[in-house]
Every structure is written in C-alpha cells, then in structure tokens.
Short mmCIF file of C-alpha atoms in Angstrom, two decimals:
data_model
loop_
_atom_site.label_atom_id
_atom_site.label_comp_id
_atom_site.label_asym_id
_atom_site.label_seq_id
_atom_site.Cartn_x
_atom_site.Cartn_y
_atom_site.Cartn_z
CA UNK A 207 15.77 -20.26 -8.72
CA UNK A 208 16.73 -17.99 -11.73
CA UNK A 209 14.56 -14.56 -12.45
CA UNK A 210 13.35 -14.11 -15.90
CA UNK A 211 14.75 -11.37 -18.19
CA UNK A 212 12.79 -8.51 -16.24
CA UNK A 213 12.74 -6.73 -20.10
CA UNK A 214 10.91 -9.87 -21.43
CA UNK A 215 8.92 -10.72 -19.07
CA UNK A 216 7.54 -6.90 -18.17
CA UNK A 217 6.66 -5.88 -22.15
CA UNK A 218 4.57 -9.44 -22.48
CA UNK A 219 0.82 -9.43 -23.01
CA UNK A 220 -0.63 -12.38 -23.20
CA UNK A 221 -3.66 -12.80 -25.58
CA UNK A 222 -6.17 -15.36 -23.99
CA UNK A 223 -8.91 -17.50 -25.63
CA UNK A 224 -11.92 -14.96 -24.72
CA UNK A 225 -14.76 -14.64 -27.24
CA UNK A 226 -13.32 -10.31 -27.37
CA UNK A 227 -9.94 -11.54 -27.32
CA UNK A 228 -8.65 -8.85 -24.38
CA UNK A 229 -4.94 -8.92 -23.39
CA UNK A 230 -3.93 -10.29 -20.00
CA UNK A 231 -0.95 -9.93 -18.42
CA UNK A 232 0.57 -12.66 -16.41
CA UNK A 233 1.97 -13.40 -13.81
CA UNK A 234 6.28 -12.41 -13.72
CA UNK A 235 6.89 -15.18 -10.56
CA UNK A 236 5.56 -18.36 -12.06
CA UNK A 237 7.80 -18.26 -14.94
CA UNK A 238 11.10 -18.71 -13.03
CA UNK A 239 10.29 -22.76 -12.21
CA UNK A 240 10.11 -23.23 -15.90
CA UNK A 241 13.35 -21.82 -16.87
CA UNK A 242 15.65 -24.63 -17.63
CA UNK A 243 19.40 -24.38 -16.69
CA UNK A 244 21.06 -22.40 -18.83
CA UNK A 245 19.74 -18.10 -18.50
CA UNK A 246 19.00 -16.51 -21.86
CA UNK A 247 16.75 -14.57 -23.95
CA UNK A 248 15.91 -17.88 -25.44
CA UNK A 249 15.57 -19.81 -22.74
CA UNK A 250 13.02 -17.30 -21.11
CA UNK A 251 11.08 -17.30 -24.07
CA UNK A 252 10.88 -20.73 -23.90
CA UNK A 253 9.64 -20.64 -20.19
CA UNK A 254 7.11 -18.75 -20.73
CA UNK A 255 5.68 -20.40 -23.89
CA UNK A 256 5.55 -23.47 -21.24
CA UNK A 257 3.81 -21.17 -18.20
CA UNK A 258 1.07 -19.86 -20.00
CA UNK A 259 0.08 -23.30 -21.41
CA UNK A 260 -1.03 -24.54 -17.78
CA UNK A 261 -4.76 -24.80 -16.96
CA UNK A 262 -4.02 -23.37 -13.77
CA UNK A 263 -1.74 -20.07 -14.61
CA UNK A 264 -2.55 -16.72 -13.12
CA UNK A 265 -3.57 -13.95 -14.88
CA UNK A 266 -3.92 -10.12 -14.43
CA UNK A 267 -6.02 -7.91 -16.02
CA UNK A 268 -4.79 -4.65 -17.33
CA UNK A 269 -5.45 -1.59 -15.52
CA UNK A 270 -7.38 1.22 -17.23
CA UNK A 271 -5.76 4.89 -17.87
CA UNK A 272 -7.24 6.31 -15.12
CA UNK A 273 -6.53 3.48 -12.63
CA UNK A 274 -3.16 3.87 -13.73
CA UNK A 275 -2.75 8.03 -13.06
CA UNK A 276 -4.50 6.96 -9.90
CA UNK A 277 -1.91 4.97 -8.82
CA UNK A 278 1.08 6.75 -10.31
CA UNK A 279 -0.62 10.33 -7.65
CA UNK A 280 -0.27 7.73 -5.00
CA UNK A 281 3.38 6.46 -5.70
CA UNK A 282 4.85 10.09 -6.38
CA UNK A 283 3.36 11.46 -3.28
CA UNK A 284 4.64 8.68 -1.36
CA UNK A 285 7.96 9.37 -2.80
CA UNK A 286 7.89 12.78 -2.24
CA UNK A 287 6.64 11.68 1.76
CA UNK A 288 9.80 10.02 1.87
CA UNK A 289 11.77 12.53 0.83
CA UNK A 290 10.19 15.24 3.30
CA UNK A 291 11.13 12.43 5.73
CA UNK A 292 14.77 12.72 4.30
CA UNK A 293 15.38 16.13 4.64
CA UNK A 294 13.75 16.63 8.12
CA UNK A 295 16.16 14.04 9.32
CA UNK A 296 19.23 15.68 7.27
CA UNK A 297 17.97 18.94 9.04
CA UNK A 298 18.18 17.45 12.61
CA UNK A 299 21.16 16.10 12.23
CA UNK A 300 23.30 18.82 10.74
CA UNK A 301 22.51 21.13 13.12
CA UNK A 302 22.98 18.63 15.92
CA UNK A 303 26.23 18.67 14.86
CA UNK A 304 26.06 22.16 16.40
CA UNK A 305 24.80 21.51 19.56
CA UNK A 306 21.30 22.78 18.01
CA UNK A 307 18.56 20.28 18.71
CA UNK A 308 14.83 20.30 18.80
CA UNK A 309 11.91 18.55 20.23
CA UNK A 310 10.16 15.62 18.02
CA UNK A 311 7.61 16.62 15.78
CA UNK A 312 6.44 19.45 13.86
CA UNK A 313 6.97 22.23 16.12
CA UNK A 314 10.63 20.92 16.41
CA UNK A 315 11.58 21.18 12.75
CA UNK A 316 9.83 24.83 12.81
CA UNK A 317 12.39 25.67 15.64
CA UNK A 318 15.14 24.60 13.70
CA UNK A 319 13.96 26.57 10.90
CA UNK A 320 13.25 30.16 12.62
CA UNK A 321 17.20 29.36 14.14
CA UNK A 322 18.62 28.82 10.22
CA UNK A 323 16.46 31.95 9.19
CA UNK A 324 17.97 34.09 12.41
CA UNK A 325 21.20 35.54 10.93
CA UNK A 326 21.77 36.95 14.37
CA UNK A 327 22.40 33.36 16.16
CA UNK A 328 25.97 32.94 16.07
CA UNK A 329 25.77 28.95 16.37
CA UNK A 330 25.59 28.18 13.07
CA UNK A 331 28.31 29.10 10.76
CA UNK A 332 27.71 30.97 7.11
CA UNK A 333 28.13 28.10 5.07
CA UNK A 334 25.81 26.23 6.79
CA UNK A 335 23.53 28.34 7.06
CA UNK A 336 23.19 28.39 3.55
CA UNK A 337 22.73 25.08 3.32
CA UNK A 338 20.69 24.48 5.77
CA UNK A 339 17.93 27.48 4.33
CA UNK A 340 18.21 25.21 0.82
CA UNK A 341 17.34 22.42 3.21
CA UNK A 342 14.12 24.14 4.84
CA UNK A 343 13.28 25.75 1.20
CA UNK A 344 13.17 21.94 -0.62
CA UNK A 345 11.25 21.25 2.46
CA UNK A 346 8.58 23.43 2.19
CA UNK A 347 8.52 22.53 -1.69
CA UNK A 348 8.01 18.88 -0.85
CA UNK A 349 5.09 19.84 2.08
CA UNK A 350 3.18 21.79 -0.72
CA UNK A 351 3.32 19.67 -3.65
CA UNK A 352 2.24 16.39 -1.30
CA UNK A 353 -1.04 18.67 -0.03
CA UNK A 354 -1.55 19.42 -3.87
CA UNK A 355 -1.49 15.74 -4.38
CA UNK A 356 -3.83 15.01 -1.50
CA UNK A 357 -6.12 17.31 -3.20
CA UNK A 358 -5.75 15.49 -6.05
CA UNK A 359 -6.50 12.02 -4.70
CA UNK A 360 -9.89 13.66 -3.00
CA UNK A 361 -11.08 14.83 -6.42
CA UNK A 362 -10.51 11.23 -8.22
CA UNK A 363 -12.06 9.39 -4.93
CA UNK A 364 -15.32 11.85 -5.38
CA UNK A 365 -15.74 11.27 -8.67
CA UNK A 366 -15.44 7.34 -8.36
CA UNK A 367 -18.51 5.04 -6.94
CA UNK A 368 -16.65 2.03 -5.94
CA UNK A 369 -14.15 4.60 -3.81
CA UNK A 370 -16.93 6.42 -1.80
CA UNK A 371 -18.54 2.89 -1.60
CA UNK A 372 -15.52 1.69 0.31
CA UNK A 373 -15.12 4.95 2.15
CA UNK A 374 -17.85 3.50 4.20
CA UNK A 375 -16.24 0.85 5.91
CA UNK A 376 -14.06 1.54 9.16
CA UNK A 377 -11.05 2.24 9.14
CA UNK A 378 -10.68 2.71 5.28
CA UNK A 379 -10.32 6.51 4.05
CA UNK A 380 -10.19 8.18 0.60
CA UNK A 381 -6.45 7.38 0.89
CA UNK A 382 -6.62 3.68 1.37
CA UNK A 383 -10.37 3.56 -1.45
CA UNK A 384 -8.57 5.33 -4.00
CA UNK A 385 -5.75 3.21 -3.75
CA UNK A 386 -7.40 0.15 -3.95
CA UNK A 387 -10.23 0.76 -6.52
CA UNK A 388 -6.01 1.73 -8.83
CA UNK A 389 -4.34 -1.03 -7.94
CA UNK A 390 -7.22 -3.92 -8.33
CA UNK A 391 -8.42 -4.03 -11.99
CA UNK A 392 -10.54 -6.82 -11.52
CA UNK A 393 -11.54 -7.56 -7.85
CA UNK A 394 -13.30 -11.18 -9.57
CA UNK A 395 -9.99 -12.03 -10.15
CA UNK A 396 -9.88 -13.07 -6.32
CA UNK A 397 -11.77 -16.23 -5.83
CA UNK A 398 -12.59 -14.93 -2.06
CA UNK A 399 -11.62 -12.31 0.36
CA UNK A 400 -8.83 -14.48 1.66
CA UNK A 401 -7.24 -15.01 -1.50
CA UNK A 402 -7.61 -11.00 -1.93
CA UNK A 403 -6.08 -10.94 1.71
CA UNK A 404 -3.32 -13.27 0.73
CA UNK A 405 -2.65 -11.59 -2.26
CA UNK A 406 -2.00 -8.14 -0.05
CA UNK A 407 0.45 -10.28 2.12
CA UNK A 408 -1.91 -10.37 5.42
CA UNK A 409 -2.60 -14.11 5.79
CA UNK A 410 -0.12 -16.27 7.81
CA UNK A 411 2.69 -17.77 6.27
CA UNK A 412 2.19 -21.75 6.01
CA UNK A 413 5.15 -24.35 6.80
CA UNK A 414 2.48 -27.50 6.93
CA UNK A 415 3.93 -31.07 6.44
CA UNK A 416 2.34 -34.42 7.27
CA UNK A 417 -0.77 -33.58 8.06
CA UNK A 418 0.17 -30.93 10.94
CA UNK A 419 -0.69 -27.21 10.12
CA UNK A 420 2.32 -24.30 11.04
CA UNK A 421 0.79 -21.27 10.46
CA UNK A 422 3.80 -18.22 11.07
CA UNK A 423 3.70 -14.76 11.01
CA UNK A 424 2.45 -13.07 7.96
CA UNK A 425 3.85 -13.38 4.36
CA UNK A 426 4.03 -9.87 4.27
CA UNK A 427 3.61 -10.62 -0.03
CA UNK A 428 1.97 -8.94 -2.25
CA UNK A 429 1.94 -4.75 -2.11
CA UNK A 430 3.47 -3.18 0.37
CA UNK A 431 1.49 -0.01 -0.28
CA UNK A 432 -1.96 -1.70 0.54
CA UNK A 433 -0.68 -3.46 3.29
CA UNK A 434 0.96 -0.34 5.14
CA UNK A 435 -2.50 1.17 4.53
CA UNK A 436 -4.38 -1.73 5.53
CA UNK A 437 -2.19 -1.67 9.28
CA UNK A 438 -2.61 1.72 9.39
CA UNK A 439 -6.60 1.79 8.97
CA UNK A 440 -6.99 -1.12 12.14
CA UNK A 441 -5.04 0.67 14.01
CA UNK A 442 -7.00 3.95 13.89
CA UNK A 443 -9.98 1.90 14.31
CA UNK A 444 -8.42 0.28 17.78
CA UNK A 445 -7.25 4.17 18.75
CA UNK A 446 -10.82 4.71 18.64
CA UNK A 447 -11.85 1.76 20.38
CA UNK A 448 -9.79 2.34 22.90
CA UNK A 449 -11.23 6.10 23.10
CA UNK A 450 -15.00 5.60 22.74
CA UNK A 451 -15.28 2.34 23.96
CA UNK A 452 -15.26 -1.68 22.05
CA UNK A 453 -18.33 -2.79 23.91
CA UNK A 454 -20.04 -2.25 19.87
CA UNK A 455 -17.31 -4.01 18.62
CA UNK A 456 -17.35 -7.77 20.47
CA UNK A 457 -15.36 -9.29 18.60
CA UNK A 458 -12.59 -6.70 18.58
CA UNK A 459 -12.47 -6.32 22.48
CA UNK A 460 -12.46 -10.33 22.84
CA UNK A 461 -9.22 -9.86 20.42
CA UNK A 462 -8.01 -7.14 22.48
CA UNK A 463 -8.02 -9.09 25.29
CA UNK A 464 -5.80 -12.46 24.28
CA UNK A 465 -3.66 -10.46 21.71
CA UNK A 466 -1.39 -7.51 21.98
CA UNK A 467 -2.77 -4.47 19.95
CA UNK A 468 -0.19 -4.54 16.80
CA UNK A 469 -1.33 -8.45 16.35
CA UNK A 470 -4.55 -7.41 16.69
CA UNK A 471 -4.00 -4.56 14.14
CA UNK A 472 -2.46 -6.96 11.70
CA UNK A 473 -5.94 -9.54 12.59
CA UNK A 474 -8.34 -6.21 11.72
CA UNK A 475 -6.55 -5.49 8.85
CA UNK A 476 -7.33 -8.41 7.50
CA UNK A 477 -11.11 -8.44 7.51
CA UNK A 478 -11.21 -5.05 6.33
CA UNK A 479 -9.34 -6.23 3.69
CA UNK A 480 -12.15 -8.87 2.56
CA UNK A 481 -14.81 -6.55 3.18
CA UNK A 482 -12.75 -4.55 0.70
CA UNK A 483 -13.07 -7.22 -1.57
CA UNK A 484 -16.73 -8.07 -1.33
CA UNK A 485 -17.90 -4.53 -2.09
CA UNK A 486 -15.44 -4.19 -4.81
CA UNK A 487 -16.57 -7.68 -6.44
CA UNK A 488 -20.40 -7.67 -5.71
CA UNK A 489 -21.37 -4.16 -6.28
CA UNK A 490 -22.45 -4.25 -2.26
CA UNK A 491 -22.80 -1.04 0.20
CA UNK A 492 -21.18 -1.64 3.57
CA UNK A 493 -23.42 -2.99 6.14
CA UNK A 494 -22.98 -2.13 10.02
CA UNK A 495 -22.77 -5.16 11.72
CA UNK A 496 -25.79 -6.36 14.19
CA UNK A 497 -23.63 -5.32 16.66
CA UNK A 498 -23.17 -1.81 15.85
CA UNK A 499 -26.74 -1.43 14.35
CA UNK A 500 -28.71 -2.31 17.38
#
C-alpha cells in the first residue's frame, strides 16, 4: 500500500452537503486503497476525488482555536518532559563515566548536581564540569517551563465544563480532561464508547476468519497521547485499590483476580474511556456506581 502525498492530503478540507455547509476534514488512511499504481500528485488527487464519494467515508470535524492551543500546551510540555528525561539521562551517564553515580530518582540527580556545582571535588575534570553545569542549568529551564505549563493546563480545565465534568470520573485528572475535551471535536462523531475506545487504540486487535473470532492484544491505534493517559489513570485507580481496599469496586477485584494487574490496567482503561465518551456526547455528570453509592 502506497501513502498519499502527506502535502495533499494534510491542506484538504472537504466541504460536505450540510444545510451550513461546514468544512470536514477526512480521513488521511482511507485514501491509500484508492490510489491506483502509478504515485503522483495526480494520481492522489484522483484518489481522493474517489474516497470522499463513498456513503460510508469517515469524517472529522475541525477543532476550534482553543481546542487547538489546548492541545498544542499538551504536546510542547510533553516534549519538553522528554527532553528533561534526556538530559537527566545525559547527566548520569557522563559522570558515570567518572566513577560518579547516584541513586534513582530525584534526590539522585540533585546529588549529581551539588557534585558538578562543588569546584572543590577533584573527580570531575574542568571541561566537564562546564558542561555538565550547562547540563543541570537547561535542566532546571526545562523543570520550570513544564510547571508553567501545568499551570497553564489547570487554568483552561477550570474554565471548561465538559473538563471538570470529566474530572469526576476515577482515574481521569485535569491532565487526561483537558486533553480529551482538545483532541475530540465532536465526541457524536463516535457511534458508541467502543468505537471511541477503538479509535484510542484500546480494543483488541481482530484476526477473525470463518466464523471463529481471534481477538489479540490491543491495536494500540489511534493517539498515543490518550492512550498513555488512559493506562496511566487505571493504574492509579488499581494503586488505590490495592491501598484502600476493591471490596467497592466488584468488578475490578473479580478482574484482579484472573488477570495480572497491567492487563487489568489496559481492561480499566478501557471503560473509563467510554465513560469518557458518554459524558462528552450526552451532556451527562458522572454517576457512582450502585456499588460505590451504597
């Protein structure tokens, strides 16, 4: 299968038949099974003229301003988390090049840093001191501009209703709301939760053929983002379990049980996921379960 002209297909908006005539954007992987053998601009065009005439072709709705600056806060600061990631490591390693190492963690990294600051400690040569301390100074850079953004993302979550809706349900934070009420424009686009699940890459992966279902491990499609913040959401909410007790939680601890607790994780994140989706597309508040209420 050929990709598209990422150029063409990127800068098309598609106007639809709607009485207000809005622009849609569709869907980049559906052209490619159009395309016919030979790969041009022409060709492309050609595919996509062909895509968007099917009853059944997917369309996207374009994100508003603000859902946009949204989720350009959350992919800078998760650049810049990589990054601190980056140089921490590059730290670690230089000077354990030394002989100079530190525990894991925090307090590790500030022990490497108060021996780079020490001009006294004889271990580490001139020049690398030097750059080593431009090391620790970009580090510090990067640790204050990613709080500034998480200030940032707490101010747009407070002044959104649909975030502090979601903010409701376990497991899901102003990190994972504000994400999601950016990166879905138009939760009806979803026909259900699963298809919103799917879409986020946490259904199984099917290999079904005559009649027999083959359900894998999951597609792991879709955004990564979400999906990382998904995981990371069920998990805190089994570290709690685990802490406080799942006898509230019956159908967690019966999952616990038969599953290890990453699976489980993946199984959690999930149904948060469609509970995501309901609020989002019927207005709803979250609602304990009978469970938990009683």
């Amino acid at each position: 299968m050929r990709p598209l002209n990422a150029d063409l297909v990127s800068t098309i908006s598609l106007k639809r038949s709607t009485p207000n005539h809005q622009l849609s954007t569709s869907w980049a992987a559906d052209y490619p099974i159009y395309v016919k053998r030979q790969k041009n601009d022409m060709a492309d065009a050609e595919a996509i003229c062909e895509a968007v005439a099917r009853a059944n072709m997917r369309f996207v709705p374009t994100k508003t301003p603000e859902q946009q600056s949204c989720l350009m806060l959350h992919r800078t600061r998760h650049l810049f988390i990589r990054q601190q990631t980056a140089v921490i490591n590059s730290i670690r390693a230089h000077l354990a090049e030394f002989g100079i190492v530190a525990p894991v963690g925090r307090k590790g990294v500030t022990e490497l840093l108060h021996i780079v600051a020490d001009p006294s400690d004889k271990r580490v040569p001139e020049v690398a001191r030097v750059c080593l301390a431009a090391l620790g100074n970009q580090l510090l850079s990067l640790k204050e501009q990613i709080v500034e953004f998480d200030r940032m993302i707490m101010v747009w979550h407070r002044s959104n209703e649909t975030s502090k809706r979601l903010h409701y349900i376990p497991g899901v934070g102003p990190m994972l709301a504000t994400a999601l009420v950016a990166s879905v424009a138009d939760p009806r686009t979803f026909r259900s939760g699963r298809n919103f699940s799917a879409w986020i890459g946490l259904v199984p992966k099917q290999h079904s053929s005559g009649g027999k279902d083959r359900l894998g491990s999951i597609s792991k499609q879709g955004d990564r983002y979400l999906r990382s913040l998904f995981v990371a959401g069920a998990l805190a909410v089994i570290r709690y379990a685990k802490i406080h007790g799942t006898k509230h939680r019956p159908w967690l601890t019966a999952l616990l049980a038969r599953r290890p607790t990453k699976v489980a994780a993946i199984a959690l994140a999930n149904k948060l996921a469609r509970m995501a989706w309901a609020m989002m597309a019927k207005g709803e508040r979250y609602r304990q379960p009978v469970a938990l209420a009683a």
